[in-house]
Short mmCIF file of C-alpha atoms in Angstrom, two decimals:
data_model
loop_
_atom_site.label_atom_id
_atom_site.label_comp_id
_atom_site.label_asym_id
_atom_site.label_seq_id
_atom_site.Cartn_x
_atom_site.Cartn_y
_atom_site.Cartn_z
CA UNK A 26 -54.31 -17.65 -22.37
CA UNK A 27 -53.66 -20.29 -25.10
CA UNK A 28 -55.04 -20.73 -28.54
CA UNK A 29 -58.00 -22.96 -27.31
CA UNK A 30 -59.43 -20.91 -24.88
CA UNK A 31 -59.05 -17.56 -27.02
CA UNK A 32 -61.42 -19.76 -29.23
CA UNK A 33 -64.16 -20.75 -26.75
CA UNK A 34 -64.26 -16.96 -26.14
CA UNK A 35 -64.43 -16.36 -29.91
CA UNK A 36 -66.85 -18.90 -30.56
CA UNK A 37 -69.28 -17.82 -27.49
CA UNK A 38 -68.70 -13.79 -28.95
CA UNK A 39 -69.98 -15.20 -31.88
CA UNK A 40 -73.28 -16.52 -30.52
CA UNK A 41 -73.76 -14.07 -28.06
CA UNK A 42 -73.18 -10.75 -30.62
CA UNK A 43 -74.70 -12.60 -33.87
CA UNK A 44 -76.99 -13.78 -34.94
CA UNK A 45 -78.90 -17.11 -36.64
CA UNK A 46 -78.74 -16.34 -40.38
CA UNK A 47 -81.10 -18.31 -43.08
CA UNK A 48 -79.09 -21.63 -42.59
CA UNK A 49 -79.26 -22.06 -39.44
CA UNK A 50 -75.68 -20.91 -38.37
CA UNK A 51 -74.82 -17.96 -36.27
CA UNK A 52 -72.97 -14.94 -37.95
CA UNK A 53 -71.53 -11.59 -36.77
CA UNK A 54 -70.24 -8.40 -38.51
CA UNK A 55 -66.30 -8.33 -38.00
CA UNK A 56 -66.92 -4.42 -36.35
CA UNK A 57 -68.92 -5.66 -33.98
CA UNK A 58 -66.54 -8.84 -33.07
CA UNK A 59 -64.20 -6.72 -32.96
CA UNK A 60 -65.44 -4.25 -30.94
CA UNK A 61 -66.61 -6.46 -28.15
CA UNK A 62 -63.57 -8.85 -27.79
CA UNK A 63 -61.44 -5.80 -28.15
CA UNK A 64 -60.47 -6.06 -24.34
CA UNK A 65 -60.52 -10.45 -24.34
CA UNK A 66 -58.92 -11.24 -27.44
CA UNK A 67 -55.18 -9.69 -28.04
CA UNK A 68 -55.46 -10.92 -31.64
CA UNK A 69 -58.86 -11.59 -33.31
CA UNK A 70 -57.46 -12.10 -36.73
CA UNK A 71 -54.79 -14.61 -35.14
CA UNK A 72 -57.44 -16.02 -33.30
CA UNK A 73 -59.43 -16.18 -36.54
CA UNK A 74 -57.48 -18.11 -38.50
CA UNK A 75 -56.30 -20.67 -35.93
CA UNK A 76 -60.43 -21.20 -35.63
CA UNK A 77 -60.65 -21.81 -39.16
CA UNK A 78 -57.85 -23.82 -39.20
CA UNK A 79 -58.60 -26.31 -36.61
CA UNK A 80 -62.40 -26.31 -38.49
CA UNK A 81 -64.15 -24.42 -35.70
CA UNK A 82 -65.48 -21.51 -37.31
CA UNK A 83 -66.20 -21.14 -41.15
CA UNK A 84 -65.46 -17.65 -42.15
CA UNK A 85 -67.35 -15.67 -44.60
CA UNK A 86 -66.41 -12.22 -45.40
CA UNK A 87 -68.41 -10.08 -47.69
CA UNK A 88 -67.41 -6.67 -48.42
CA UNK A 89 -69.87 -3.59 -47.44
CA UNK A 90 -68.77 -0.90 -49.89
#
């Protein structure tokens, strides 16, 4: 599987585990991603930060302690 298709799978884990926060955009708890693509996606993180690299997700993290 390349880079671009681990994406689309990100991306669509994204919309189908998250949900529409106040601006409109779709967000996700990293457990949860993580959980889910667990058996799709190798490397989330990897897969991560090519996604924010190429500008197709915009990553937030906020801490929960």
């Amino acid at each position: 599987m390349n880079t671009s298709e681990e994406i689309t799978i990100l991306k669509d884990a994204i919309i189908e585990y998250g949900s529409v926060n106040s601006e409109g955009k779709h967000s996700v708890a990293y457990g949860t991603l993580f959980d889910k693509t667990a058996n799709t996606l190798e490397a989330l993180n990897g897969t991560l930060r090519a996604a924010k690299r190429q500008k197709k997700v915009f990553l937030v993290l906020v801490s929960s302690l």
